[in-house]
Amino acid sequence: MSFLDAITWIFGAALLLGFVYIVWSYAKGLKGCPRDLYLLYFSKILEYSAYGGMNMAFVLFLHKDCGLSDIAAGSYIGVWSVGLTIVTMMVGAVVDAIGIRRTLIMGAVVLLFARFCMPLTHNIYLVSIIGFVPMAVGIAIMGPVLSVGIKRFTTREQAALGFGLFYTLMNVGWALGGLIFDWVRRGFGEHGMHTLPGLGIELSTYQIIFVVGFAITIPEFISILLIREGVEMMDDGRVVLKPTKIMQEGGILSATLKTAKTAGIDTINIFKEVISHKAFWVFMFMLGILVPVRLVFYHFHYTFPPYGIRLLGEGVKIGNIYGVLNPMMIVFLVPFIAALTKKISSYRIMILGTILSASSVFIATLPAEIFAPLTHTWVGELVFVRWLEVPEELRNPVFFSLIFFIIVFTIGEAFWSPRLMQFTADIAPKGKEGSYIALSYLPYFAAKLFVGPMSGWLVSTYTPEGAESYPNHYMVWVWIGAIATLSPFGLLVFRKLFNKAEEDKAKAAI
């Protein structure tokens, strides 16, 4: 065994032991929780695996299979993403009317239908009606159930651990999605067409990724069927069954439609009420400052796949570069950084984190020659041979700039992302936390409508399909980085506003 082999095995074993310890620590604190909590976790790991792999293929499918231009594909996904989140807000109350299990079953059935239909056609209109739209509805239906389920399946003291374990397992799911995305592309080719044995159905590589997503949804659906309806854990540790009463005669469908309608009306009424308050607009402005750096995630999911394939080569494991590296680092970094910085204000941590994340984007703009000496070192062997399995002719130093960029970005994310969620909850006025948190997504909604077309424009302008070389590919990250820097700059310029919000909340808590 070579020295590098020994280091690889030792490092891998250390990571595995570390992961087991993190999960065990959470699970130990959740002792006594009903089995339904773990079935919920299992279903969510599968869901994030399926969605993670499919999500990275959406833009590629729309462009290569459906014939949309880069800009049109980016715009389509931008609007779809906005619609998904809006529906999530509108149907959040459904779970209260029909229960956790029924809501999950409804969402899973819709997802099974959507993911079964997605590979059946290249027609953009048909795939929208039978694929993208129901899939957005299915994801939106299931999304709010997670928070409700964790709260009901844990005691008040265990809730933080319950959400912490979910955050860890969610990132494991995203990482598995990245592996699926690369595995299918490496196995079936980047743009090949393949006939399913015995069925005679011809599918593209990206449609096969959708088929894998459908297959993963089947055990997800089975695990949901095993969850009991009405299970709730009391603060004294007792697990009780409280059968859900359908709120409207006529059954689940009637209750769901009525509740969704009520939720929509309530959301509009809440919005009408809070927009008259100056504090709400201050709240929106403060969250809007963080939107630019958050948009980098959007580019990772939708700009990076076509950019990476065109620049680095077809079949390259671009899913591993972001889709695996980022979530696995987050699993280990978030608990560690949270423990080190728990006594530091959210504002200061967000400044540090956003500076790291925003500045990291510019690593991808550096000349590739800077990283060329690493190619024939142990680092190069680790990256090109043992991890990404890059053929000799495709070993481009740009790999290193992208990997270092994502590593530094993720370190910054581990600082600011958890604190953003905490800060959002902290500065919301007492008694209106739910309303403010629900509406906190609005700045991000608006930004998605802009960033969708921008994503397609960046790819088509600086990495146009069919070009022999891409000398200006770094400009993709110049634009993204320039926008991302608005977040730390805004935090610094409006520091008094953020500090005052924290001080006011601290005084209110006394």
Coordinates of C-alpha atoms in Angstrom, one line a residue:
M1 CA 0.0 0.0 0.0
S2 CA 1.4 3.4 -1.0
F3 CA 1.6 6.4 1.3
L4 CA -1.3 8.1 -0.5
D5 CA -3.4 4.9 -0.2
A6 CA -2.7 4.9 3.6
I7 CA -3.6 8.5 4.0
T8 CA -6.8 8.1 1.9
W9 CA -7.9 5.1 4.0
I10 CA -7.1 6.8 7.3
F11 CA -8.9 10.0 6.2
G12 CA -11.9 8.1 4.9
A13 CA -12.1 6.1 8.1
A14 CA -11.9 9.2 10.2
L15 CA -14.7 10.8 8.3
L16 CA -16.9 7.7 8.6
L17 CA -16.3 7.5 12.3
G18 CA -16.9 11.2 12.6
F19 CA -20.2 10.9 10.8
V20 CA -21.3 7.9 12.8
Y21 CA -20.5 9.9 16.0
I22 CA -22.5 12.9 14.8
V23 CA -25.5 10.8 14.0
W24 CA -25.2 8.8 17.2
S25 CA -25.0 12.0 19.3
Y26 CA -28.2 13.2 17.8
A27 CA -29.9 9.8 18.0
K28 CA -28.9 9.4 21.7
G29 CA -30.7 12.6 22.5
L30 CA -33.8 11.4 20.6
K31 CA -34.1 8.2 22.6
G32 CA -37.7 7.4 23.2
C33 CA -39.0 9.1 20.1
P34 CA -41.5 7.0 18.1
R35 CA -40.3 5.0 15.1
D36 CA -42.4 7.3 12.9
L37 CA -39.6 10.0 13.3
Y38 CA -37.0 7.7 11.8
L39 CA -39.4 6.7 9.0
L40 CA -39.8 10.4 8.3
Y41 CA -36.0 10.8 8.2
F42 CA -35.6 7.8 5.9
S43 CA -38.3 9.1 3.5
K44 CA -36.6 12.5 3.4
I45 CA -33.1 11.1 2.7
L46 CA -34.6 9.3 -0.3
E47 CA -36.5 12.4 -1.4
Y48 CA -33.5 14.6 -1.3
S49 CA -31.5 12.0 -3.2
A50 CA -34.1 11.7 -5.9
Y51 CA -34.6 15.5 -6.1
G52 CA -30.9 16.3 -5.9
G53 CA -30.0 14.1 -8.8
M54 CA -33.0 15.3 -10.9
N55 CA -32.5 18.9 -10.1
M56 CA -29.0 19.0 -11.6
A57 CA -30.4 17.5 -14.8
F58 CA -33.3 19.9 -15.3
V59 CA -31.6 22.6 -17.3
L60 CA -29.6 20.1 -19.3
F61 CA -32.9 18.2 -20.1
L62 CA -34.7 21.4 -21.1
H63 CA -31.9 22.4 -23.4
K64 CA -30.7 19.2 -25.0
D65 CA -33.9 17.1 -25.0
C66 CA -36.7 19.8 -25.2
G67 CA -34.8 22.1 -27.5
L68 CA -34.9 25.3 -25.4
S69 CA -32.1 27.8 -25.7
D70 CA -29.8 28.4 -22.7
I71 CA -31.6 31.6 -21.7
A72 CA -35.1 30.0 -22.2
A73 CA -34.1 26.9 -20.1
G74 CA -32.8 29.2 -17.3
S75 CA -35.9 31.3 -17.4
Y76 CA -38.1 28.3 -17.3
I77 CA -36.4 26.9 -14.2
G78 CA -36.5 30.3 -12.6
V79 CA -40.2 30.6 -12.9
W80 CA -40.7 26.9 -11.9
S81 CA -38.6 27.4 -8.8
V82 CA -40.6 30.5 -7.8
G83 CA -43.9 28.7 -8.4
L84 CA -42.7 25.7 -6.2
T85 CA -42.0 28.0 -3.3
I86 CA -45.2 29.9 -3.6
V87 CA -47.2 26.7 -3.6
T88 CA -45.3 25.6 -0.5
M89 CA -46.5 28.7 1.3
M90 CA -50.0 28.2 0.2
V91 CA -50.5 24.6 1.2
G92 CA -48.6 24.6 4.5
A93 CA -51.8 24.4 6.5
V94 CA -53.1 21.3 4.7
V95 CA -51.2 19.0 7.2
D96 CA -53.2 20.5 10.1
A97 CA -56.5 19.5 8.3
I98 CA -55.7 16.0 7.1
G99 CA -52.7 14.8 9.2
I100 CA -49.1 14.1 8.6
R101 CA -49.4 10.6 7.1
R102 CA -52.3 11.5 4.7
T103 CA -50.4 14.7 3.6
L104 CA -47.2 12.7 2.9
I105 CA -49.1 10.0 1.0
M106 CA -50.8 12.6 -1.1
G107 CA -47.5 14.3 -1.9
A108 CA -45.7 11.0 -2.6
V109 CA -48.5 9.9 -5.0
V110 CA -48.3 13.2 -6.9
L111 CA -44.4 12.8 -7.1
L112 CA -44.7 9.2 -8.3
F113 CA -47.0 10.3 -11.1
A114 CA -44.8 13.3 -12.1
R115 CA -41.6 11.3 -12.0
F116 CA -43.2 8.4 -13.9
C117 CA -44.3 10.9 -16.6
M118 CA -41.1 13.0 -16.8
P119 CA -39.2 10.5 -19.0
L120 CA -42.1 9.9 -21.4
T121 CA -41.9 13.0 -23.6
H122 CA -39.6 15.7 -24.9
N123 CA -42.5 18.0 -25.7
I124 CA -42.0 21.1 -23.5
Y125 CA -45.7 21.7 -23.1
L126 CA -46.6 18.1 -22.3
V127 CA -43.7 17.6 -19.9
S128 CA -44.7 20.8 -18.1
I129 CA -48.3 19.6 -17.6
I130 CA -47.6 16.0 -16.6
G131 CA -44.1 16.4 -15.2
F132 CA -42.8 19.8 -13.9
V133 CA -46.1 21.2 -12.6
P134 CA -47.3 18.1 -10.6
M135 CA -43.7 17.6 -9.3
A136 CA -43.7 21.2 -7.9
V137 CA -47.0 20.5 -6.3
G138 CA -45.8 17.2 -4.8
I139 CA -42.6 18.8 -3.4
A140 CA -44.7 21.7 -2.0
I141 CA -47.2 19.4 -0.3
M142 CA -44.5 17.4 1.4
G143 CA -42.2 20.2 2.4
P144 CA -44.0 21.7 5.4
V145 CA -44.8 18.3 6.8
L146 CA -41.2 17.9 7.9
S147 CA -41.2 20.7 10.4
V148 CA -44.6 19.6 11.7
G149 CA -43.5 15.9 11.9
I150 CA -40.3 16.6 13.8
K151 CA -42.2 18.8 16.3
R152 CA -44.9 16.2 16.9
F153 CA -42.5 13.3 17.1
T154 CA -40.2 14.9 19.7
T155 CA -40.5 16.6 23.0
R156 CA -39.9 20.4 23.3
E157 CA -36.4 19.7 24.6
Q158 CA -35.6 17.2 21.8
A159 CA -36.9 19.4 19.0
A160 CA -33.5 21.1 18.4
L161 CA -31.8 17.7 18.1
G162 CA -34.5 16.5 15.8
F163 CA -34.0 19.4 13.4
G164 CA -30.2 19.1 13.8
L165 CA -30.3 15.4 12.7
F166 CA -32.6 16.3 9.8
Y167 CA -30.1 18.9 8.6
T168 CA -27.3 16.3 8.7
L169 CA -29.3 13.7 6.9
M170 CA -30.7 16.2 4.4
N171 CA -27.1 16.9 3.3
V172 CA -26.4 13.2 3.0
G173 CA -29.4 13.0 0.6
W174 CA -28.1 15.9 -1.5
A175 CA -24.7 14.2 -1.7
L176 CA -26.3 10.9 -2.8
G177 CA -28.2 13.0 -5.5
G178 CA -24.8 14.3 -6.8
L179 CA -23.5 10.8 -7.0
I180 CA -26.6 9.6 -8.9
F181 CA -26.2 12.4 -11.3
D182 CA -22.6 11.5 -12.1
W183 CA -23.2 7.8 -12.0
V184 CA -25.9 7.8 -14.7
R185 CA -23.9 10.2 -16.9
R186 CA -20.8 8.1 -16.7
G187 CA -22.6 4.9 -17.3
F188 CA -24.9 6.0 -20.2
G189 CA -22.9 8.8 -21.8
E190 CA -23.6 12.5 -21.7
H191 CA -26.0 12.8 -24.7
G192 CA -26.7 9.3 -25.8
M193 CA -30.1 7.7 -26.5
H194 CA -30.9 4.3 -25.0
T195 CA -33.7 1.8 -25.4
L196 CA -35.1 0.2 -22.3
P197 CA -34.9 -3.7 -22.6
G198 CA -38.2 -5.3 -23.3
L199 CA -40.1 -2.0 -23.4
G200 CA -38.8 -0.5 -26.6
I201 CA -38.9 3.0 -25.0
E202 CA -36.0 5.2 -26.1
L203 CA -34.6 7.5 -23.3
S204 CA -31.9 10.1 -23.1
T205 CA -29.3 10.1 -20.4
Y206 CA -31.1 12.9 -18.5
Q207 CA -34.4 11.0 -18.8
I208 CA -32.7 8.0 -17.2
I209 CA -31.8 10.2 -14.3
F210 CA -35.5 10.9 -14.0
V211 CA -36.2 7.2 -14.1
V212 CA -33.8 6.6 -11.2
G213 CA -35.6 9.4 -9.3
F214 CA -38.9 7.6 -9.9
A215 CA -37.4 4.3 -8.7
I216 CA -36.1 6.0 -5.5
T217 CA -39.6 7.5 -4.8
I218 CA -41.1 3.9 -4.6
P219 CA -39.3 2.9 -1.3
E220 CA -39.9 6.5 -0.1
F221 CA -43.7 5.9 -0.6
I222 CA -43.5 2.5 1.2
S223 CA -41.8 4.1 4.2
I224 CA -44.5 6.8 4.3
L225 CA -47.2 4.1 4.4
L226 CA -45.5 2.7 7.5
I227 CA -45.9 6.0 9.4
R228 CA -48.9 6.0 11.8
E229 CA -51.5 8.7 11.7
G230 CA -52.0 10.9 14.7
V231 CA -48.8 9.9 16.6
E232 CA -47.6 12.6 18.9
M233 CA -44.9 12.7 21.6
M234 CA -45.9 14.5 24.8
D235 CA -43.3 16.6 26.8
D236 CA -43.4 14.0 29.5
G237 CA -42.1 11.4 27.1
R238 CA -45.4 9.6 26.4
V239 CA -46.2 8.6 22.9
V240 CA -49.9 8.9 22.2
L241 CA -52.2 8.5 19.2
K242 CA -54.5 11.4 18.3
P243 CA -56.5 10.4 15.2
T244 CA -56.8 13.3 12.9
K245 CA -60.4 14.5 12.3
I246 CA -61.1 15.4 8.7
M247 CA -62.3 19.0 9.0
Q248 CA -64.9 18.8 6.2
E249 CA -67.4 16.2 5.3
G250 CA -66.6 14.7 1.9
G251 CA -63.2 13.4 2.8
I252 CA -59.5 14.2 2.3
L253 CA -59.9 15.9 -1.1
S254 CA -62.6 18.3 0.2
A255 CA -60.6 19.1 3.3
T256 CA -57.4 19.6 1.3
L257 CA -59.0 22.0 -1.2
K258 CA -60.8 24.0 1.5
T259 CA -57.7 24.2 3.7
A260 CA -55.5 25.3 0.7
K261 CA -58.1 28.0 -0.2
T262 CA -58.2 29.1 3.4
A263 CA -54.4 29.2 3.6
G264 CA -54.2 31.3 0.5
I265 CA -56.7 33.8 1.8
D266 CA -54.9 33.9 5.2
T267 CA -51.6 34.5 3.5
I268 CA -53.0 37.4 1.5
N269 CA -54.7 38.9 4.7
I270 CA -51.4 38.5 6.6
F271 CA -49.5 40.3 3.9
K272 CA -52.1 43.1 3.8
E273 CA -51.7 43.5 7.5
V274 CA -47.9 43.5 7.8
I275 CA -47.1 45.7 4.8
S276 CA -48.6 48.6 6.7
H277 CA -45.9 48.2 9.4
K278 CA -42.6 50.0 8.9
A279 CA -40.9 47.1 10.8
F280 CA -41.9 44.7 8.1
W281 CA -40.2 46.7 5.4
V282 CA -37.1 47.0 7.5
F283 CA -37.2 43.2 8.0
M284 CA -37.6 42.6 4.2
F285 CA -34.7 45.0 3.5
M286 CA -32.4 43.3 5.9
L287 CA -33.2 39.8 4.4
G288 CA -32.9 41.3 0.9
I289 CA -29.2 42.2 1.7
L290 CA -28.5 38.5 2.2
V291 CA -30.1 37.4 -1.1
P292 CA -27.1 38.1 -3.4
V293 CA -24.9 35.6 -1.6
R294 CA -27.7 33.1 -1.4
L295 CA -28.1 33.2 -5.2
V296 CA -24.8 31.4 -5.6
F297 CA -26.6 28.2 -4.5
Y298 CA -29.0 28.8 -7.5
H299 CA -26.0 29.0 -9.9
F300 CA -24.5 25.8 -8.4
H301 CA -27.7 23.9 -9.2
Y302 CA -28.5 25.4 -12.6
T303 CA -25.6 27.3 -14.1
F304 CA -22.8 25.0 -13.0
P305 CA -24.0 21.7 -14.7
P306 CA -24.0 23.1 -18.3
Y307 CA -20.9 25.3 -17.6
G308 CA -19.0 22.3 -16.2
I309 CA -19.9 19.9 -18.9
R310 CA -18.9 22.3 -21.7
L311 CA -15.7 23.5 -20.1
L312 CA -14.4 20.3 -18.4
G313 CA -15.7 17.7 -20.8
E314 CA -18.6 15.4 -21.2
G315 CA -19.0 12.7 -18.6
V316 CA -16.9 14.5 -16.0
K317 CA -18.1 14.1 -12.4
I318 CA -19.3 17.6 -12.0
G319 CA -21.9 16.4 -9.5
N320 CA -19.2 15.4 -7.2
I321 CA -17.5 18.8 -7.4
Y322 CA -20.4 20.6 -5.8
G323 CA -23.2 18.2 -5.2
V324 CA -21.1 15.9 -3.0
L325 CA -18.3 18.0 -1.7
N326 CA -20.5 20.9 -0.4
P327 CA -23.1 18.9 1.6
M328 CA -20.5 16.5 3.1
M329 CA -18.4 19.4 4.3
I330 CA -21.5 21.0 5.8
V331 CA -22.3 17.8 7.8
F332 CA -19.0 18.1 9.7
L333 CA -18.5 21.9 9.7
V334 CA -21.9 23.1 11.0
P335 CA -21.8 21.4 14.4
F336 CA -18.1 22.3 14.9
I337 CA -18.5 26.0 14.0
A338 CA -21.8 26.3 15.9
A339 CA -20.0 25.1 19.1
L340 CA -17.1 27.5 18.5
T341 CA -19.2 30.6 17.8
K342 CA -22.3 30.1 20.0
K343 CA -21.5 33.2 22.1
I344 CA -20.9 35.5 19.1
S345 CA -23.7 37.6 17.7
S346 CA -25.5 36.4 14.6
Y347 CA -24.6 39.7 12.8
R348 CA -20.8 39.3 13.2
I349 CA -20.9 35.6 12.2
M350 CA -23.0 36.5 9.1
I351 CA -20.4 39.2 8.1
L352 CA -17.5 36.7 8.4
G353 CA -19.4 34.0 6.6
T354 CA -20.6 36.1 3.7
I355 CA -17.2 37.6 3.2
L356 CA -15.7 34.1 2.9
S357 CA -18.4 32.9 0.6
A358 CA -18.6 35.9 -1.7
S359 CA -14.8 36.3 -2.0
S360 CA -14.4 32.5 -2.7
V361 CA -16.3 33.0 -6.0
F362 CA -13.3 34.9 -7.4
I363 CA -11.0 31.9 -6.9
A364 CA -12.8 30.5 -10.0
T365 CA -11.7 33.6 -12.0
L366 CA -8.0 33.1 -11.3
P367 CA -5.7 32.0 -14.2
A368 CA -5.6 28.2 -14.4
E369 CA -1.8 28.4 -14.7
I370 CA -1.7 29.2 -11.0
F371 CA -3.0 25.7 -10.2
A372 CA -1.1 23.8 -12.9
P373 CA 1.8 22.7 -10.6
L374 CA -0.7 20.7 -8.6
T375 CA -1.6 18.4 -11.5
H376 CA 1.4 16.0 -11.2
T377 CA 1.5 16.0 -7.4
W378 CA -0.2 13.8 -4.8
V379 CA -3.0 16.4 -4.8
G380 CA -3.5 15.9 -8.5
E381 CA -3.5 12.1 -8.1
L382 CA -6.1 12.4 -5.3
V383 CA -8.4 14.6 -7.4
F384 CA -7.9 13.3 -10.9
V385 CA -7.3 9.6 -10.3
R386 CA -8.9 8.5 -7.0
W387 CA -11.9 10.9 -6.7
L388 CA -13.1 12.3 -10.1
E389 CA -11.5 9.7 -12.4
V390 CA -10.6 12.2 -15.0
P391 CA -9.0 10.9 -18.2
E392 CA -5.5 12.2 -18.9
E393 CA -6.6 14.3 -21.8
L394 CA -9.2 16.2 -19.7
R395 CA -7.0 17.0 -16.7
N396 CA -7.5 20.7 -16.6
P397 CA -6.1 22.9 -13.8
V398 CA -9.5 24.6 -13.8
F399 CA -10.7 21.7 -11.7
F400 CA -8.5 22.9 -8.8
S401 CA -9.8 26.5 -9.0
L402 CA -13.4 25.2 -8.9
I403 CA -12.7 22.8 -6.0
F404 CA -10.9 25.4 -3.9
F405 CA -13.7 27.9 -4.6
I406 CA -16.3 25.4 -3.4
I407 CA -14.3 24.5 -0.3
V408 CA -13.9 28.1 0.8
F409 CA -17.5 28.9 -0.1
T410 CA -18.7 26.0 2.0
I411 CA -16.7 27.1 5.0
G412 CA -18.3 30.5 4.8
E413 CA -21.8 28.9 4.3
A414 CA -21.3 26.9 7.5
F415 CA -20.9 30.3 9.3
W416 CA -23.7 32.3 7.8
S417 CA -26.4 29.9 6.7
P418 CA -27.5 28.6 10.1
R419 CA -27.2 32.0 11.6
L420 CA -29.5 33.5 8.9
M421 CA -32.3 31.1 9.9
Q422 CA -31.7 32.0 13.5
F423 CA -31.5 35.8 12.8
T424 CA -34.8 35.6 10.8
A425 CA -36.6 34.0 13.7
D426 CA -35.0 36.4 16.3
I427 CA -35.8 39.7 14.7
A428 CA -39.4 38.9 13.8
P429 CA -41.8 40.7 16.2
K430 CA -43.2 38.7 19.1
G431 CA -46.5 37.1 18.2
K432 CA -45.9 37.5 14.4
E433 CA -42.9 35.1 14.1
G434 CA -44.8 32.7 11.9
S435 CA -46.1 35.3 9.5
Y436 CA -42.8 37.1 9.2
I437 CA -40.9 33.8 8.6
A438 CA -43.3 32.7 6.0
L439 CA -43.0 36.0 4.2
S440 CA -39.2 36.1 4.6
Y441 CA -38.9 34.2 1.3
L442 CA -40.3 37.1 -0.7
P443 CA -37.0 38.8 -1.5
Y444 CA -35.6 35.4 -2.7
F445 CA -38.7 34.9 -4.9
A446 CA -38.2 38.1 -6.7
A447 CA -34.5 37.4 -7.2
K448 CA -35.2 34.0 -8.8
L449 CA -37.1 35.7 -11.6
F450 CA -34.0 37.7 -12.4
V451 CA -31.4 35.0 -11.8
G452 CA -33.1 32.4 -14.0
P453 CA -32.6 34.3 -17.3
M454 CA -29.2 35.5 -16.0
S455 CA -28.1 31.9 -15.6
G456 CA -28.9 31.0 -19.2
W457 CA -27.3 34.2 -20.5
L458 CA -24.0 33.5 -18.6
V459 CA -23.8 30.0 -20.0
S460 CA -24.7 31.0 -23.6
T461 CA -22.4 34.0 -23.6
Y462 CA -19.2 32.7 -22.0
T463 CA -19.5 28.9 -22.6
P464 CA -21.6 28.7 -25.8
E465 CA -22.4 25.2 -26.9
G466 CA -20.1 23.9 -29.7
A467 CA -17.2 26.4 -29.2
E468 CA -13.7 24.9 -29.5
S469 CA -12.5 26.8 -26.4
Y470 CA -13.8 29.1 -23.7
P471 CA -11.2 31.7 -23.0
N472 CA -13.6 33.9 -21.1
H473 CA -15.4 31.2 -19.1
Y474 CA -14.1 32.9 -15.9
M475 CA -16.5 35.8 -16.6
V476 CA -19.4 33.6 -15.5
W477 CA -17.9 33.8 -11.9
V478 CA -17.0 37.5 -12.2
W479 CA -20.7 38.3 -12.6
I480 CA -21.8 35.9 -9.9
G481 CA -19.1 37.0 -7.6
A482 CA -19.8 40.7 -8.1
I483 CA -23.4 40.2 -7.2
A484 CA -22.5 38.0 -4.2
T485 CA -20.3 40.7 -2.7
L486 CA -23.3 43.0 -2.3
S487 CA -24.2 40.9 0.7
P488 CA -21.2 41.5 2.9
F489 CA -21.0 45.1 1.7
G490 CA -24.6 45.6 2.6
L491 CA -24.1 44.1 6.0
L492 CA -21.2 46.4 6.7
V493 CA -22.9 49.5 5.4
F494 CA -26.1 48.9 7.4
R495 CA -24.4 47.4 10.5
K496 CA -26.3 49.8 12.7
L497 CA -29.6 48.5 11.4
F498 CA -28.7 44.9 12.1
N499 CA -27.2 45.7 15.5
K500 CA -30.3 47.6 16.5
A501 CA -32.5 44.7 15.5
E502 CA -30.5 42.3 17.7
E503 CA -30.5 44.8 20.6
D504 CA -34.2 45.4 20.4
K505 CA -34.9 41.7 20.4
A506 CA -32.5 41.2 23.4
K507 CA -34.3 43.9 25.4
A508 CA -37.7 42.4 24.5
A509 CA -36.6 39.1 25.9
I510 CA -35.7 40.6 29.3

